[in-house]
CSV table of C-alpha atoms in Angstrom, one decimal:
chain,number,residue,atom,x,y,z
A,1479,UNK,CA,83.3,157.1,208.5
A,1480,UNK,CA,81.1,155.4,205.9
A,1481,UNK,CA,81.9,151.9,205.2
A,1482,UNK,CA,80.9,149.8,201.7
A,1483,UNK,CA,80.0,146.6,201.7
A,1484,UNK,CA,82.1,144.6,199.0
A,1485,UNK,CA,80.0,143.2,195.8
A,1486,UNK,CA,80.6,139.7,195.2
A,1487,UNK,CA,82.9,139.8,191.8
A,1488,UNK,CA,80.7,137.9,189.1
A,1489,UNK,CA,83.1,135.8,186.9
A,1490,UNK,CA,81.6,134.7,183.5
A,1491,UNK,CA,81.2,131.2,182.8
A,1492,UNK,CA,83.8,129.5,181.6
A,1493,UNK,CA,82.9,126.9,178.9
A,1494,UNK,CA,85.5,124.5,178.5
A,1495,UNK,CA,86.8,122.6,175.4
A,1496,UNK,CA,85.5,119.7,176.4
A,1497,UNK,CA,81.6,120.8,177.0
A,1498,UNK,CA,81.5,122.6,173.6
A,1499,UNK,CA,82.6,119.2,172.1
A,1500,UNK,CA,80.1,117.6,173.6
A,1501,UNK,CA,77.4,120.1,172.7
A,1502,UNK,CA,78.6,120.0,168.9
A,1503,UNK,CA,78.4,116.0,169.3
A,1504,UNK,CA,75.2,115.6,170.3
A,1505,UNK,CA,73.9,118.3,168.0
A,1506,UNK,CA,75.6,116.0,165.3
A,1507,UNK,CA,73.9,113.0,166.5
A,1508,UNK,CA,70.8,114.4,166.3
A,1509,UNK,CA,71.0,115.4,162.4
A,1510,UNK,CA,72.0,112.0,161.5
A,1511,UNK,CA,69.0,110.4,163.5
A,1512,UNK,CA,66.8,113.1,162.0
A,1513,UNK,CA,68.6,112.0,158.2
A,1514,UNK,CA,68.2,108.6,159.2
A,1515,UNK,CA,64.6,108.8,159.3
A,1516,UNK,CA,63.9,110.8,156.8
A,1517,UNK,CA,66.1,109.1,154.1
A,1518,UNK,CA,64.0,107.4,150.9
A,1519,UNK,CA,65.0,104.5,149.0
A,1520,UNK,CA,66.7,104.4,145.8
A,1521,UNK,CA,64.4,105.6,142.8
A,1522,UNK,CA,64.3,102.2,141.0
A,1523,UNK,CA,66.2,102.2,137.8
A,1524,UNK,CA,65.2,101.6,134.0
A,1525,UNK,CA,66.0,97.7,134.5
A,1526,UNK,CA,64.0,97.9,137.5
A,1527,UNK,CA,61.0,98.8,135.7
A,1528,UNK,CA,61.9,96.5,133.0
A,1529,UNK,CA,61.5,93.5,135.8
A,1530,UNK,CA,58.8,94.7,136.6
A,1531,UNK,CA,56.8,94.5,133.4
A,1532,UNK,CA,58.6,91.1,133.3
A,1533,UNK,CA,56.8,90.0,135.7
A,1534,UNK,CA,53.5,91.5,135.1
A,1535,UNK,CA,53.2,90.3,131.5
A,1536,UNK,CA,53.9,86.6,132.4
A,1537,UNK,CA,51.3,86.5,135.5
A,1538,UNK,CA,49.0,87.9,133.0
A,1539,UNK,CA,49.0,84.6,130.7
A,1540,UNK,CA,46.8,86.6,128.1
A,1541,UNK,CA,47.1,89.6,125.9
A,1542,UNK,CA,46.1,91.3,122.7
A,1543,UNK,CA,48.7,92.2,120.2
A,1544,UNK,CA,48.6,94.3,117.2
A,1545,UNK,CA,52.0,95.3,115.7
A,1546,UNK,CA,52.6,97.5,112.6
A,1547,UNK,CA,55.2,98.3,110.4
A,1548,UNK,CA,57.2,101.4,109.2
A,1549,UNK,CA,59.9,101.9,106.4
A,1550,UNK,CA,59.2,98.4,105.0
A,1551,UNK,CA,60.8,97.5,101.8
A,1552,UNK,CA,59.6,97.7,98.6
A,1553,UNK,CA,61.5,95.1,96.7
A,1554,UNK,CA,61.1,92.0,99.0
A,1555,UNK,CA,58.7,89.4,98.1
A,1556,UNK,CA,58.1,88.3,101.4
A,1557,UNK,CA,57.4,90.5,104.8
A,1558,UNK,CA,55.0,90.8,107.3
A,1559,UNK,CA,53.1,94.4,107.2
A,1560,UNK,CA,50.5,94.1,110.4
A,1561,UNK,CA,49.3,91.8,112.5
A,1562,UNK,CA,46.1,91.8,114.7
A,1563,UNK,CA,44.8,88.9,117.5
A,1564,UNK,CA,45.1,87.5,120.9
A,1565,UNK,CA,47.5,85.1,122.3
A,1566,UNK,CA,47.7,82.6,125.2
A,1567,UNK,CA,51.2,82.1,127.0
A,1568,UNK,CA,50.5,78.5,128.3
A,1569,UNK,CA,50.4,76.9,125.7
A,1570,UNK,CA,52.0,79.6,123.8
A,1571,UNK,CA,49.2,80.6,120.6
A,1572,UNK,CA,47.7,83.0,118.4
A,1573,UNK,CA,44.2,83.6,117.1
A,1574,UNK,CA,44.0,86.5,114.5
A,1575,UNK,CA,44.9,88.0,111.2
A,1576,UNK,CA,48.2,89.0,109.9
A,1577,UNK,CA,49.0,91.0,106.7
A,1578,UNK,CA,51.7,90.2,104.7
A,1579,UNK,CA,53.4,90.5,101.3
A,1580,UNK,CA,53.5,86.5,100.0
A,1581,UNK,CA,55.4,86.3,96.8
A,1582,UNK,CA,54.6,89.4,96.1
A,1583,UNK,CA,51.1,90.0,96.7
A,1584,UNK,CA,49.7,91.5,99.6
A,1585,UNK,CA,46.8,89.8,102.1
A,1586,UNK,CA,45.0,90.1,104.8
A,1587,UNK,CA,45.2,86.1,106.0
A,1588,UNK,CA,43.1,84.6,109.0
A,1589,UNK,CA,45.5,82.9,111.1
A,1590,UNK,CA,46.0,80.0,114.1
A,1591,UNK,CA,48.8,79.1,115.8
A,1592,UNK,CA,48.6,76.1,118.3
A,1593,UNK,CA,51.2,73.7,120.0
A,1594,UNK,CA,53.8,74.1,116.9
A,1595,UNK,CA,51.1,74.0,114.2
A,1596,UNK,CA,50.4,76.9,111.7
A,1597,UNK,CA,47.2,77.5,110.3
A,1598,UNK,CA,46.3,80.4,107.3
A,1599,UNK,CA,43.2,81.1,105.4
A,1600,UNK,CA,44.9,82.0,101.9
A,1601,UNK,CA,42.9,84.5,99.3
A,1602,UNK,CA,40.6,82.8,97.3
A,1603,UNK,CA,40.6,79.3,99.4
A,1604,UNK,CA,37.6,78.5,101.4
A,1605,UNK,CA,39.1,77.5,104.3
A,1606,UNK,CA,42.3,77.2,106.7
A,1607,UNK,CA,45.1,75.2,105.6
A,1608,UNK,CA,48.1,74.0,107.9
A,1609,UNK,CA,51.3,75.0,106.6
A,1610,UNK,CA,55.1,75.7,107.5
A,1611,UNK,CA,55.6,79.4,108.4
A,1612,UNK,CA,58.9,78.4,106.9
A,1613,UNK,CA,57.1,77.6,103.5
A,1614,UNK,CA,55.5,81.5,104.0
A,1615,UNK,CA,58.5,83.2,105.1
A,1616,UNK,CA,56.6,84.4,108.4
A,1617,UNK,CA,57.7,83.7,112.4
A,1618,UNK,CA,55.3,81.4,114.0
A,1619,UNK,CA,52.7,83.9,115.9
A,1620,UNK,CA,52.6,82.0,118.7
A,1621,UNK,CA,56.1,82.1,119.5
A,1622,UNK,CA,55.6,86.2,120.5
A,1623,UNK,CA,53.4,84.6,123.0
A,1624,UNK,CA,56.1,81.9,124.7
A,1625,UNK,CA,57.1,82.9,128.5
A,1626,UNK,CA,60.2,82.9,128.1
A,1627,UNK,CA,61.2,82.8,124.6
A,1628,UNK,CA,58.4,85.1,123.3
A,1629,UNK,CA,58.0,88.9,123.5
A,1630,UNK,CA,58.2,89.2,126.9
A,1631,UNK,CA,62.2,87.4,126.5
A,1632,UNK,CA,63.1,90.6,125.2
A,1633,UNK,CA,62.6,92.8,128.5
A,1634,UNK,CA,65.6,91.4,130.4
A,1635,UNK,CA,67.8,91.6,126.9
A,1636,UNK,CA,67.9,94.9,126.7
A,1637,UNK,CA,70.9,96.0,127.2
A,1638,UNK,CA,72.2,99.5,128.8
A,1639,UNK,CA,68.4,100.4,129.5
A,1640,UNK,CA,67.9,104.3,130.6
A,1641,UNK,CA,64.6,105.9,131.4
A,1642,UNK,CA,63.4,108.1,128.6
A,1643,UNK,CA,60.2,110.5,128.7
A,1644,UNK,CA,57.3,110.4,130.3
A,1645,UNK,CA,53.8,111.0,128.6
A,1646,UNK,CA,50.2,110.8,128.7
A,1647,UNK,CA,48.3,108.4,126.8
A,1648,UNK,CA,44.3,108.7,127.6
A,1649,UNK,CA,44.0,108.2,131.3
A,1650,UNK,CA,47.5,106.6,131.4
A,1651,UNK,CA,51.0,107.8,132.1
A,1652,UNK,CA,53.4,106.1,129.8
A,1653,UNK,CA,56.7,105.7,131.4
A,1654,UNK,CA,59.2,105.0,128.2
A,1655,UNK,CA,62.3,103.0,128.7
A,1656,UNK,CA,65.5,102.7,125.8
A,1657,UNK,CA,68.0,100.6,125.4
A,1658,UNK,CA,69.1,98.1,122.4
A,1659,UNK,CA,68.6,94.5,121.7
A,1660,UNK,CA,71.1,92.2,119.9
A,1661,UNK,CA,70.0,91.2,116.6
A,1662,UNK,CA,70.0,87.6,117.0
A,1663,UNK,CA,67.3,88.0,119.6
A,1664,UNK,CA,65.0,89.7,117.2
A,1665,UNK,CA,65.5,87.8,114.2
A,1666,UNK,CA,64.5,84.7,116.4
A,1667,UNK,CA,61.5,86.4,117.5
A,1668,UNK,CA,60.5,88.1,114.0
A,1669,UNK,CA,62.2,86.2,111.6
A,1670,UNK,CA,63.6,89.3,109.9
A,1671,UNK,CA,66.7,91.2,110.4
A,1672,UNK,CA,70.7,91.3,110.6
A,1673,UNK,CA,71.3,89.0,113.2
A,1674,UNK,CA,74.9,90.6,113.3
A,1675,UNK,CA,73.1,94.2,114.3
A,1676,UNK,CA,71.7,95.7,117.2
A,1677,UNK,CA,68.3,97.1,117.0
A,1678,UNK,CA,67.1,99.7,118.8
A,1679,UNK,CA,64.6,99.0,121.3
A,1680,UNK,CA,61.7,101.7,123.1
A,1681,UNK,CA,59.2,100.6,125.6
A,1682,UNK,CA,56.2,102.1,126.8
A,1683,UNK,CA,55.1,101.2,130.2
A,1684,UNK,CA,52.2,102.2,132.3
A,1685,UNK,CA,52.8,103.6,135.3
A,1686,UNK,CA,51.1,102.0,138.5
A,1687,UNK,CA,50.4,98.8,136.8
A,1688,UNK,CA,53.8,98.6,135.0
A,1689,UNK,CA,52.3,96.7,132.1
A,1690,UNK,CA,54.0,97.0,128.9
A,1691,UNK,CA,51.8,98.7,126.5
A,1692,UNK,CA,54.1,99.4,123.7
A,1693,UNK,CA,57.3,97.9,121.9
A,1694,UNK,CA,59.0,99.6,119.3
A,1695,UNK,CA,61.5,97.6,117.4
A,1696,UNK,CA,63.9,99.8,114.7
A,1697,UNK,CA,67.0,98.3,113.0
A,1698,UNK,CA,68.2,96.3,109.7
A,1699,UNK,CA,64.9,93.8,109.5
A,1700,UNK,CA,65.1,93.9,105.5
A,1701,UNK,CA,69.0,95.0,104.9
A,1702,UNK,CA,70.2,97.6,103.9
A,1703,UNK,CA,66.8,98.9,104.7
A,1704,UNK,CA,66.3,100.3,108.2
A,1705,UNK,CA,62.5,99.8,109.4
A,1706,UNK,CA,60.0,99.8,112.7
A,1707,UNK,CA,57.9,97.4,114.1
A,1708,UNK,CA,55.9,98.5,116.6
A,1709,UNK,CA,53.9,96.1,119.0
A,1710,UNK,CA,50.7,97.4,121.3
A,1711,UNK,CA,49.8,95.3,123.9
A,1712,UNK,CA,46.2,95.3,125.6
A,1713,UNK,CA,43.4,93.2,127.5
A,1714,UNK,CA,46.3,91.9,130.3
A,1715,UNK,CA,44.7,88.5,131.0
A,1716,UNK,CA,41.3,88.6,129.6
A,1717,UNK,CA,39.9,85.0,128.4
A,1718,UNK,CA,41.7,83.9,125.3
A,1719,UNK,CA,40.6,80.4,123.8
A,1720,UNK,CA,42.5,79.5,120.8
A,1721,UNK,CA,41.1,76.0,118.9
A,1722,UNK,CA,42.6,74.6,115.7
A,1723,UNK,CA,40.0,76.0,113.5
């Protein structure tokens, strides 16, 4: 009589509900570690960028400023066309030349601006002059150079800011940033414009140094004309020496 020898009955492992929790737990765990790590900042935002060039501008104390002008009336007797020079911020000044329409005639006038006092070289007088820019129906220059009430005041004003395109300009990349301005602020700046309206407001910043390298103003300066000013800004903190001439 042949006799077998019994197998040992192999049961399959039983996993219980408990274990599987566990295993899904610390799979979990390890995601959110791995997330943890691997999560970025926020991308700054337009206002950001805006502070930013704030800053920059101000710690640069100097600049060079040529602004031009686009859709300007015909009929006014007064209005500034260009303007080309370098400023100081502290104390705020201007050495340079600005073009302008002065009771009707246009010309180009050598200009200095220095500690509240305006001085022009007028066509066909041999030297400068001090004046009121009230008298010539122009902003004092040296004002877009104040810290805080100047061009650089405008940066935090701008209201809704959104980042726009961005673009090459040489061997810079030109980040642009939009938003609008309330008039008053830019009729106290430029001495032009519906201080009732808001103007629209593009900036052109450079990326990695975040200086501001363009400002383009567009609204009601001459009403009900609409018209541009746009301001280019170069040479962050070279030596500027401005002297009443």
């Amino acid at each position: 009589m042949t006799h077998r020898t019994a197998r040992p009955t192999v049961r399959p492992r039983v996993v219980t509900g408990a274990a599987v929790l566990a295993l899904v737990l610390a799979g979990c765990s390890g995601d959110d570690d791995d997330a943890a790590q691997t999560s970025e900042a926020p991308a700054p935002t337009a206002a950001d960028r805006l502070a930013q060039a704030h800053d920059v501008l101000v710690d640069a104390g100097t600049v060079h400023l040529t602004m031009t002008g686009t859709d300007l009336p015909e009929d006014e007797d007064s209005f500034i066309i260009s303007a080309e020079g370098s400023g100081t911020m502290e104390p705020p000044a201007f050495d340079g030349t600005i073009t302008a329409t002065v009771a009707g005639v246009q010309a180009d006038i050598p200009t200095v601006a220095l500690d509240g006092d305006l001085w022009v070289k007028l066509p066909y007088v041999p030297s400068h002059v001090n004046t009121d820019p009230d008298d010539l129906g122009v902003p004092d220059p040296a004002t877009l150079f104040d810290p805080e009430a100047g061009l650089v005041g405008l940066l935090p004003m701008t209201v809704d800011p959104e980042l726009g395109e961005r673009s090459r300009a040489g061997a810079e990349v030109v980040q642009q940033v939009t938003g609008t301005l309330p008039g008053q602020a830019v009729t106290d700046l430029l001495y032009a414009g519906d201080a009732e309206a808001d103007f629209d407001v593009t900036y052109g910043l450079v990326e990695d140094t975040w200086e501001v390298r363009s400002v383009e103003l567009t609204g009601p300066f001459y009403p009900p004309t609409t018209s541009t000013y746009t301001l280019t800004l170069d040479a962050y903190g070279e030596p500027v020496t401005v002297t009443q001439p």
